[in-house]
PDB file of N, CA, C and O in Angstrom:
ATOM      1  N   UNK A   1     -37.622  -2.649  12.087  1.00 83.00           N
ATOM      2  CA  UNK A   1     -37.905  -1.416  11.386  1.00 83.00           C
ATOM      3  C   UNK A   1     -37.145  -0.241  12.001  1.00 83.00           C
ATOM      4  O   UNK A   1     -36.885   0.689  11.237  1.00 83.00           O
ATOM      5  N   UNK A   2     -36.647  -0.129  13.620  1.00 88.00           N
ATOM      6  CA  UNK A   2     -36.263   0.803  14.021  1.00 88.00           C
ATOM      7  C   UNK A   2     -35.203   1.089  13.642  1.00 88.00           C
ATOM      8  O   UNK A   2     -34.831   2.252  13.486  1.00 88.00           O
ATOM      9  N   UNK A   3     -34.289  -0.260  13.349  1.00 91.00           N
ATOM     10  CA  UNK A   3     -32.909  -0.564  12.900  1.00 91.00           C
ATOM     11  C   UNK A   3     -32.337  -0.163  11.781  1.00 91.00           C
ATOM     12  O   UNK A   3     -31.116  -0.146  11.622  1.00 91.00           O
ATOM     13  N   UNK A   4     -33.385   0.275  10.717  1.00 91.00           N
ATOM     14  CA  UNK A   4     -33.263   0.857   9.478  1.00 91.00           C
ATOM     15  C   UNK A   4     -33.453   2.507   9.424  1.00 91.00           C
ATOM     16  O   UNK A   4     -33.350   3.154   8.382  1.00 91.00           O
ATOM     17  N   UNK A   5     -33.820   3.216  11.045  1.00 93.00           N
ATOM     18  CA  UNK A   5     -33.461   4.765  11.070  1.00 93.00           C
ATOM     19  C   UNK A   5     -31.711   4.669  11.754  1.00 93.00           C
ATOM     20  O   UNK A   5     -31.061   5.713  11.795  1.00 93.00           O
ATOM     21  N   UNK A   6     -31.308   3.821  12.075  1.00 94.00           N
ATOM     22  CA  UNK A   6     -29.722   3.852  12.215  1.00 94.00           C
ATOM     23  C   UNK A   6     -29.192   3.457  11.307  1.00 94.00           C
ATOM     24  O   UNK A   6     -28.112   4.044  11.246  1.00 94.00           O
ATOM     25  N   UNK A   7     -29.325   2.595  10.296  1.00 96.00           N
ATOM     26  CA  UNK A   7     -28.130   1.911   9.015  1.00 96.00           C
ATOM     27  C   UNK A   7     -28.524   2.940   7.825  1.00 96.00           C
ATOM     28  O   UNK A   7     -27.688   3.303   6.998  1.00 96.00           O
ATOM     29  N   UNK A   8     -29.508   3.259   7.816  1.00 96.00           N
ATOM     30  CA  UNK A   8     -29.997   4.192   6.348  1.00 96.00           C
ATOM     31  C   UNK A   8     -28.559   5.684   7.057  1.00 96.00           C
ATOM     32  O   UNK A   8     -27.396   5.673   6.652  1.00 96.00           O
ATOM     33  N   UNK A   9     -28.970   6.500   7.853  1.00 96.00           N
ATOM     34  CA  UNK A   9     -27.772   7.614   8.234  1.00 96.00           C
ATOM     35  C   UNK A   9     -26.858   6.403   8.527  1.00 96.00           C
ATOM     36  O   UNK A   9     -26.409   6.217   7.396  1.00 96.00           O
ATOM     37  N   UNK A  10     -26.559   5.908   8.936  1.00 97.00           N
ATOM     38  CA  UNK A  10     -25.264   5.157   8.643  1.00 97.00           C
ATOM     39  C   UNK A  10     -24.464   5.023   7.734  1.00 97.00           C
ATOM     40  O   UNK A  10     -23.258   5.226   7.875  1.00 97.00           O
ATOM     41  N   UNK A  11     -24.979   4.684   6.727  1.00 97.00           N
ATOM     42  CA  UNK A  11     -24.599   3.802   5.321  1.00 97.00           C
ATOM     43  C   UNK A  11     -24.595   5.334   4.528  1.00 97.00           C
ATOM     44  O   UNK A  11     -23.686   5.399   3.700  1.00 97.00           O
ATOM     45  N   UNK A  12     -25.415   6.539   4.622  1.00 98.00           N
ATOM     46  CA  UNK A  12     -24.822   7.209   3.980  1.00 98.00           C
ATOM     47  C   UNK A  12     -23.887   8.550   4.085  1.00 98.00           C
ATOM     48  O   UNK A  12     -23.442   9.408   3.323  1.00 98.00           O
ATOM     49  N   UNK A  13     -23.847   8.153   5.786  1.00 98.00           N
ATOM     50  CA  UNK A  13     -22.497   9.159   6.140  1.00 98.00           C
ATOM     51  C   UNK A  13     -21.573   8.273   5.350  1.00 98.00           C
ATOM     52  O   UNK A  13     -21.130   8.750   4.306  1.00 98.00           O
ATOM     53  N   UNK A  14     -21.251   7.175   5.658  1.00 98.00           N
ATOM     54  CA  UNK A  14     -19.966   6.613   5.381  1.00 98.00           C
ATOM     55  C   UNK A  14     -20.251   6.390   3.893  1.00 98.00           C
ATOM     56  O   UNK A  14     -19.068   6.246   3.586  1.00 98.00           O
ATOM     57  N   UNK A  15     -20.831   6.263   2.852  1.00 98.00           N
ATOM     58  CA  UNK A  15     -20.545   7.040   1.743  1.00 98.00           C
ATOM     59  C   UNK A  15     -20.345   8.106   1.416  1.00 98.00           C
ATOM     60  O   UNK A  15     -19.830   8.153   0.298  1.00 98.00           O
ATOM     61  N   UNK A  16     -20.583   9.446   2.070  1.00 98.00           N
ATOM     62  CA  UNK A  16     -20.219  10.402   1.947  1.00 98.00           C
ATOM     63  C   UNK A  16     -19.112  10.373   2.238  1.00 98.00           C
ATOM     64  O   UNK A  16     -18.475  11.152   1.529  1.00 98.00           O
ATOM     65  N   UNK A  17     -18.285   9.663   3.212  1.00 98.00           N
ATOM     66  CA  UNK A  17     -16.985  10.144   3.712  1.00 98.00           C
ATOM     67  C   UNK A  17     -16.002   8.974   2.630  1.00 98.00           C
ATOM     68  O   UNK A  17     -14.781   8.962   2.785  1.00 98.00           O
ATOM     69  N   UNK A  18     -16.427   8.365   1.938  1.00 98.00           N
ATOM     70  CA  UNK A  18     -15.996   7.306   0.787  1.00 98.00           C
ATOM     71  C   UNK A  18     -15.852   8.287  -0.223  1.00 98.00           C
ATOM     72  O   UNK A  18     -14.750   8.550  -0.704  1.00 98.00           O
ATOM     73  N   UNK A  19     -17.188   8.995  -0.668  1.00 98.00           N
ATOM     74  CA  UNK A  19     -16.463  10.161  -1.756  1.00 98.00           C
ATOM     75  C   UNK A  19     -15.516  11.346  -1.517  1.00 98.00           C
ATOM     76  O   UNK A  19     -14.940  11.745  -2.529  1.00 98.00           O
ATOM     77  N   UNK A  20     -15.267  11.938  -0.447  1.00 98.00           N
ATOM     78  CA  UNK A  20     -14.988  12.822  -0.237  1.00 98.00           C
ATOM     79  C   UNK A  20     -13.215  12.342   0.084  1.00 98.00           C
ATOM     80  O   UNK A  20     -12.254  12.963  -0.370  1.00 98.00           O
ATOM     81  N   UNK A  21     -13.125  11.035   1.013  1.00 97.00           N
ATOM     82  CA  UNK A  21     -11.695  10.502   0.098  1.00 97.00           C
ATOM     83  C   UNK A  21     -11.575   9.822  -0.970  1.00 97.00           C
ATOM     84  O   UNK A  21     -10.741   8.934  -0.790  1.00 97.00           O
ATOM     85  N   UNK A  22     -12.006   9.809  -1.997  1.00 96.00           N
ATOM     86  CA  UNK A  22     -11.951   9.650  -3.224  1.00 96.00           C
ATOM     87  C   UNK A  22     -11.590  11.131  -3.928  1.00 96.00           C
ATOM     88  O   UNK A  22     -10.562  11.420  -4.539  1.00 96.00           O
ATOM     89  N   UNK A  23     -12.515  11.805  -3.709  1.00 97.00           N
ATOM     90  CA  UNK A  23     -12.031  13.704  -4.298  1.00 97.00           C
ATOM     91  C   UNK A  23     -10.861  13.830  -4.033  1.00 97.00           C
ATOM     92  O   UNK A  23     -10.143  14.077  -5.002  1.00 97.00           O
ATOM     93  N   UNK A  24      -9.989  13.687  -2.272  1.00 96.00           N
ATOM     94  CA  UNK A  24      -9.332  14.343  -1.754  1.00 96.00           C
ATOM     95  C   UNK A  24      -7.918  13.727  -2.614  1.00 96.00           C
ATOM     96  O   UNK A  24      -7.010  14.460  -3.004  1.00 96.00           O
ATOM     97  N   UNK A  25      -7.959  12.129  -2.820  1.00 94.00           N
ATOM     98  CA  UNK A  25      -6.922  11.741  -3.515  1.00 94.00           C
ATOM     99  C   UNK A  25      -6.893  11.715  -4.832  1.00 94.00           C
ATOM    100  O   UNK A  25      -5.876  11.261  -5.356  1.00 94.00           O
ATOM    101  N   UNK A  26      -7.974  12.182  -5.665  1.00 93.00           N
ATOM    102  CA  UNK A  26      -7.792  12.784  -6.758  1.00 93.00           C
ATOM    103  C   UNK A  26      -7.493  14.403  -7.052  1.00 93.00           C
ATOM    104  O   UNK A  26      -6.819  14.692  -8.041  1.00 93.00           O
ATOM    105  N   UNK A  27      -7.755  14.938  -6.606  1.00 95.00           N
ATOM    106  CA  UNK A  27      -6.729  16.636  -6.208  1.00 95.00           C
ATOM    107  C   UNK A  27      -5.245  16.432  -6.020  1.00 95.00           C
ATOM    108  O   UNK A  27      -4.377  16.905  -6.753  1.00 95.00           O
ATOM    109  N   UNK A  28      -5.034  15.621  -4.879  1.00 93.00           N
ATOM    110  CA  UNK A  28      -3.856  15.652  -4.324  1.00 93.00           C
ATOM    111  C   UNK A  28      -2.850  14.654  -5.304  1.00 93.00           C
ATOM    112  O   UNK A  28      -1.665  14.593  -4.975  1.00 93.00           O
ATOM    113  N   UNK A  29      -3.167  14.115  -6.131  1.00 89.00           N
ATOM    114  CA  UNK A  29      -2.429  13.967  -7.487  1.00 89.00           C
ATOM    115  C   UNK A  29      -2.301  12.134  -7.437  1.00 89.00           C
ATOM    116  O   UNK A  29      -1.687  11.490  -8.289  1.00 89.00           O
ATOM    117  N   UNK A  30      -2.859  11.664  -6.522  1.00 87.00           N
ATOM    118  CA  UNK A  30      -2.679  10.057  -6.421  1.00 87.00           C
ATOM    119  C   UNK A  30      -2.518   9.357  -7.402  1.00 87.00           C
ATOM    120  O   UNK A  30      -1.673   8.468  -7.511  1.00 87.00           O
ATOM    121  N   UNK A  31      -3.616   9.817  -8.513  1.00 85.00           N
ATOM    122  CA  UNK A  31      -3.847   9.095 -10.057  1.00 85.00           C
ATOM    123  C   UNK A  31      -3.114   9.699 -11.543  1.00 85.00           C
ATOM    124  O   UNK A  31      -3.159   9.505 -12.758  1.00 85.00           O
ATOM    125  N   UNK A  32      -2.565  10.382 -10.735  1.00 86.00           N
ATOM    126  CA  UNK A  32      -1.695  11.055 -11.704  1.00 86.00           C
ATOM    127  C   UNK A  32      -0.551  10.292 -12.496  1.00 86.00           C
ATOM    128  O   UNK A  32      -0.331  10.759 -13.614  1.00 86.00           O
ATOM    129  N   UNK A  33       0.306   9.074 -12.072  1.00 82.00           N
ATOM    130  CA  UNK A  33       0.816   8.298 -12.647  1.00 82.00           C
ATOM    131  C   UNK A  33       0.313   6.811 -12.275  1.00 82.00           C
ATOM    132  O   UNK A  33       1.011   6.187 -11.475  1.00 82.00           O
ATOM    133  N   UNK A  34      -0.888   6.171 -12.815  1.00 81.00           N
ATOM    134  CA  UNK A  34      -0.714   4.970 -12.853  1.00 81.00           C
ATOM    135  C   UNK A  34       0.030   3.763 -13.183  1.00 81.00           C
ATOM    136  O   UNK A  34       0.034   2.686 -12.587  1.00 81.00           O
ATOM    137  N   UNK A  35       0.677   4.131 -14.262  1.00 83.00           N
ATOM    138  CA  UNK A  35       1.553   3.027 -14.957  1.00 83.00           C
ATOM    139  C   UNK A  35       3.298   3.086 -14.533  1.00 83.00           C
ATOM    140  O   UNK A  35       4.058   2.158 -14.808  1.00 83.00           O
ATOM    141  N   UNK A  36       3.801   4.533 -13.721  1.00 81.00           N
ATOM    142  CA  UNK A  36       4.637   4.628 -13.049  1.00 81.00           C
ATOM    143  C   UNK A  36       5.637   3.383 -12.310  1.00 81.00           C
ATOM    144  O   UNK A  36       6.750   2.899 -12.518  1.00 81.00           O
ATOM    145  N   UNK A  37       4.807   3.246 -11.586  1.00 75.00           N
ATOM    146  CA  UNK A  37       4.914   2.202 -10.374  1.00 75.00           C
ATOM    147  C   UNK A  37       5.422   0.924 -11.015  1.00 75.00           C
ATOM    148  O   UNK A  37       6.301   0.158 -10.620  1.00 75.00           O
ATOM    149  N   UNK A  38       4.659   0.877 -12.096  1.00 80.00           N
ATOM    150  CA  UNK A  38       5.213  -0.703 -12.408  1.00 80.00           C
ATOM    151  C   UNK A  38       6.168  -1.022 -13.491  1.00 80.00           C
ATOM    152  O   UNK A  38       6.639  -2.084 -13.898  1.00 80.00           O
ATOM    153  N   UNK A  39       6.345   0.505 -13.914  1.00 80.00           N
ATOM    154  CA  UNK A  39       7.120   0.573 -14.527  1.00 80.00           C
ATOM    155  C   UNK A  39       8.429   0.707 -14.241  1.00 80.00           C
ATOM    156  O   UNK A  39       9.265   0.416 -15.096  1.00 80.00           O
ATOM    157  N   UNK A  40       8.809   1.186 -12.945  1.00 78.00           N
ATOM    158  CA  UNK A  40       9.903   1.285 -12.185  1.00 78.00           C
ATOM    159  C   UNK A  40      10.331   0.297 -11.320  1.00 78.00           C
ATOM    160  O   UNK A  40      11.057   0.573 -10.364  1.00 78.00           O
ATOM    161  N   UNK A  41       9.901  -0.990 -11.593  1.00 78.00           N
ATOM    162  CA  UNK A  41      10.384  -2.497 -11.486  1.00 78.00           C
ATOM    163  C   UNK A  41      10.769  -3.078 -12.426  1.00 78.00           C
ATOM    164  O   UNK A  41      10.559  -4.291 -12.433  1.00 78.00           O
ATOM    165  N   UNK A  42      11.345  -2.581 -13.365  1.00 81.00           N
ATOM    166  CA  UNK A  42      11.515  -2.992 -14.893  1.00 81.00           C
ATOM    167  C   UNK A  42      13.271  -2.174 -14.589  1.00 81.00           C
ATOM    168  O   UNK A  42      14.374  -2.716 -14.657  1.00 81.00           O
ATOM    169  N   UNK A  43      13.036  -1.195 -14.363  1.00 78.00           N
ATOM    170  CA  UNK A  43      14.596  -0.376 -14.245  1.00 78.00           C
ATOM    171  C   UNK A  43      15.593  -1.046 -13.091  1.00 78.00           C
ATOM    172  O   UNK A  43      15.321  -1.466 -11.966  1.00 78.00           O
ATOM    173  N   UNK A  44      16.548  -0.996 -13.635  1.00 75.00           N
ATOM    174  CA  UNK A  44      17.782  -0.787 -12.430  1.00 75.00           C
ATOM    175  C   UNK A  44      18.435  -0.028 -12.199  1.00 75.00           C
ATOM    176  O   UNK A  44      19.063   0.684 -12.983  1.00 75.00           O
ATOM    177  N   UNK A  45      18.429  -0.013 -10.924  1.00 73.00           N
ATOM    178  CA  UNK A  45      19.170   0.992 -10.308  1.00 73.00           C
ATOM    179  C   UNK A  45      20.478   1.744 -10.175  1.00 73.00           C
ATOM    180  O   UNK A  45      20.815   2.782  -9.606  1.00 73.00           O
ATOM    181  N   UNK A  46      21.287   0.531 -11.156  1.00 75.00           N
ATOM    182  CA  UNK A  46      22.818   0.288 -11.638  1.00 75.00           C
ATOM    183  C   UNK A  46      23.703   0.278 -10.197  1.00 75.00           C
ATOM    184  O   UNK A  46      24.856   0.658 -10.400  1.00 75.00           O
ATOM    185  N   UNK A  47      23.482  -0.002  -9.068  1.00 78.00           N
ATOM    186  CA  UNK A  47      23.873   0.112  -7.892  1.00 78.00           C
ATOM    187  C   UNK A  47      24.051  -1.459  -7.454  1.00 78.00           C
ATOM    188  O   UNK A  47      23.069  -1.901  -6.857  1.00 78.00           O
ATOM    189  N   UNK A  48      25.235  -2.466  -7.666  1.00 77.00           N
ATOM    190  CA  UNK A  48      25.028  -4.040  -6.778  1.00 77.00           C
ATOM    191  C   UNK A  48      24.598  -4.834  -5.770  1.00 77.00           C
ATOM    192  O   UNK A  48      25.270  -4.643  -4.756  1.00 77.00           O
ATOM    193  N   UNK A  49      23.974  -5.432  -5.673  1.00 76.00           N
ATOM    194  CA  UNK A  49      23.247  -5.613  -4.370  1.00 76.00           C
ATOM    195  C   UNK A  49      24.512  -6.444  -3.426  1.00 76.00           C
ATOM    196  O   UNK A  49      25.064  -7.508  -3.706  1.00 76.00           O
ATOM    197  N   UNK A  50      24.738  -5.538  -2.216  1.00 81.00           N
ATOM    198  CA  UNK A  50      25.649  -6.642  -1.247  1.00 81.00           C
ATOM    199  C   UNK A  50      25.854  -7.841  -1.038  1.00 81.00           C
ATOM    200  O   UNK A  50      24.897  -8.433  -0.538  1.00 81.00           O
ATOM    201  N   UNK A  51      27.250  -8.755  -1.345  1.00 84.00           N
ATOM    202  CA  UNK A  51      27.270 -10.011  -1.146  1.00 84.00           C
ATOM    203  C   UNK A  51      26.252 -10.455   0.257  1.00 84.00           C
ATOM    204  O   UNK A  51      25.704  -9.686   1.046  1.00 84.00           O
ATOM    205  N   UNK A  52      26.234 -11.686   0.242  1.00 83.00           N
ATOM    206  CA  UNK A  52      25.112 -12.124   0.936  1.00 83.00           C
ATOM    207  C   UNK A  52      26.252 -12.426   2.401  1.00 83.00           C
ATOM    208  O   UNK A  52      27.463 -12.613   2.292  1.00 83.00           O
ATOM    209  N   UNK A  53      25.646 -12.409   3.419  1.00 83.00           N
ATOM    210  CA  UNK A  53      26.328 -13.025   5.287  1.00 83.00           C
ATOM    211  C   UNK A  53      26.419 -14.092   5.379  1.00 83.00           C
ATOM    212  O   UNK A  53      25.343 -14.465   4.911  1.00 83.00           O
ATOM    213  N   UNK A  54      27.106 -15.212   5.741  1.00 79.00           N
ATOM    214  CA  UNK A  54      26.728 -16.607   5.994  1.00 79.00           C
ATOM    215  C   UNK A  54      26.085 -16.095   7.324  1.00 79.00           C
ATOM    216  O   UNK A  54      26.011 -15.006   7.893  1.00 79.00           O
ATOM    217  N   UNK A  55      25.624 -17.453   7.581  1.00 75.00           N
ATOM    218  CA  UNK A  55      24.889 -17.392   9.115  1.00 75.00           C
ATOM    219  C   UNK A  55      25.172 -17.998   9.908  1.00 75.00           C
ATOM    220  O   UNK A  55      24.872 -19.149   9.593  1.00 75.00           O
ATOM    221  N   UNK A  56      25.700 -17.969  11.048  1.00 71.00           N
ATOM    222  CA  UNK A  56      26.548 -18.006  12.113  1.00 71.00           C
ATOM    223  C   UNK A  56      26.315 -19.559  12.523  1.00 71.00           C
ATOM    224  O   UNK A  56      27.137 -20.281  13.089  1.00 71.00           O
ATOM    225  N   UNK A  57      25.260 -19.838  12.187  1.00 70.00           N
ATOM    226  CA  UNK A  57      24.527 -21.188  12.664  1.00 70.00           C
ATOM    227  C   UNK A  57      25.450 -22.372  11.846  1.00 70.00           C
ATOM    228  O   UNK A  57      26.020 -23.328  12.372  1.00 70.00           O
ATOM    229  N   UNK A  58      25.420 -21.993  10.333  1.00 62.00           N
ATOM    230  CA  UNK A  58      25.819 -22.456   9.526  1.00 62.00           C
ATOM    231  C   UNK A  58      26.822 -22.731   9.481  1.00 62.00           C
ATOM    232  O   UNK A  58      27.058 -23.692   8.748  1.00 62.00           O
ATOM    233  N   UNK A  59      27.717 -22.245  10.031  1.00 58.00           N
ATOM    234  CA  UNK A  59      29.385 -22.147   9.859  1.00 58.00           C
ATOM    235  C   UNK A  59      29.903 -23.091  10.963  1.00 58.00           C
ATOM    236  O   UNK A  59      31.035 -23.565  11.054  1.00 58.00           O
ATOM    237  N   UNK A  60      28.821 -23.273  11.803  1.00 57.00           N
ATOM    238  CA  UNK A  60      29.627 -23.997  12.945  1.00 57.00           C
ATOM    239  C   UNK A  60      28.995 -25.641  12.780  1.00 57.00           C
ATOM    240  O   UNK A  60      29.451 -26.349  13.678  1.00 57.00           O
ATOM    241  N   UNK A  61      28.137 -26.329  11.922  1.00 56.00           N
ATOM    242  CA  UNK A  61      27.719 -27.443  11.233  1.00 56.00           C
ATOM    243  C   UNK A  61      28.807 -27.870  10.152  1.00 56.00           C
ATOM    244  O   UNK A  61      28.937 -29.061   9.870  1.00 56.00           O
ATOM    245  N   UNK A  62      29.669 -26.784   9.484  1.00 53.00           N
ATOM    246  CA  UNK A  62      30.910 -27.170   8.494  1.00 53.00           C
ATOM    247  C   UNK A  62      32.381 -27.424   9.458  1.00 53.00           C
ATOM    248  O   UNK A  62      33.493 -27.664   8.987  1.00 53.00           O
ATOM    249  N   UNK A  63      32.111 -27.324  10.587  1.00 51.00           N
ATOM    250  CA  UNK A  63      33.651 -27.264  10.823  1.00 51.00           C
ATOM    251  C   UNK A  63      33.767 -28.840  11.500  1.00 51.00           C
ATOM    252  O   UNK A  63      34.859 -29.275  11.867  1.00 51.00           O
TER     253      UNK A  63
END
């Protein structure tokens, strides 16, 4: 029984501090583009990605 005057203020500081970053990243614009993100894996960048290195390991098994 004593254990439940520490988890009761426990459990609802740390919900309080659960909403209060929840507020803070809704102000600060977090949710402001959801569909963004995944939408900008769909685009390219029009930029080539660098031929690839052989690997040093490799080169000396062909000779």
């Amino acid at each position: 029984m004593t254990s439940l005057l520490f988890l009761i203020p426990i459990a609802l500081v740390m919900g309080l501090l659960g909403l209060v970053a929840f507020l803070w990243s809704v102000r600060s614009g977090q949710f402001e583009d959801l569909d963004g993100a995944g939408a900008r894996v769909l685009f390219d960048d029009g930029q080539p990605l660098p031929p690839p290195v052989p690997h040093p390991s490799k080169e000396k098994h062909l000779e």
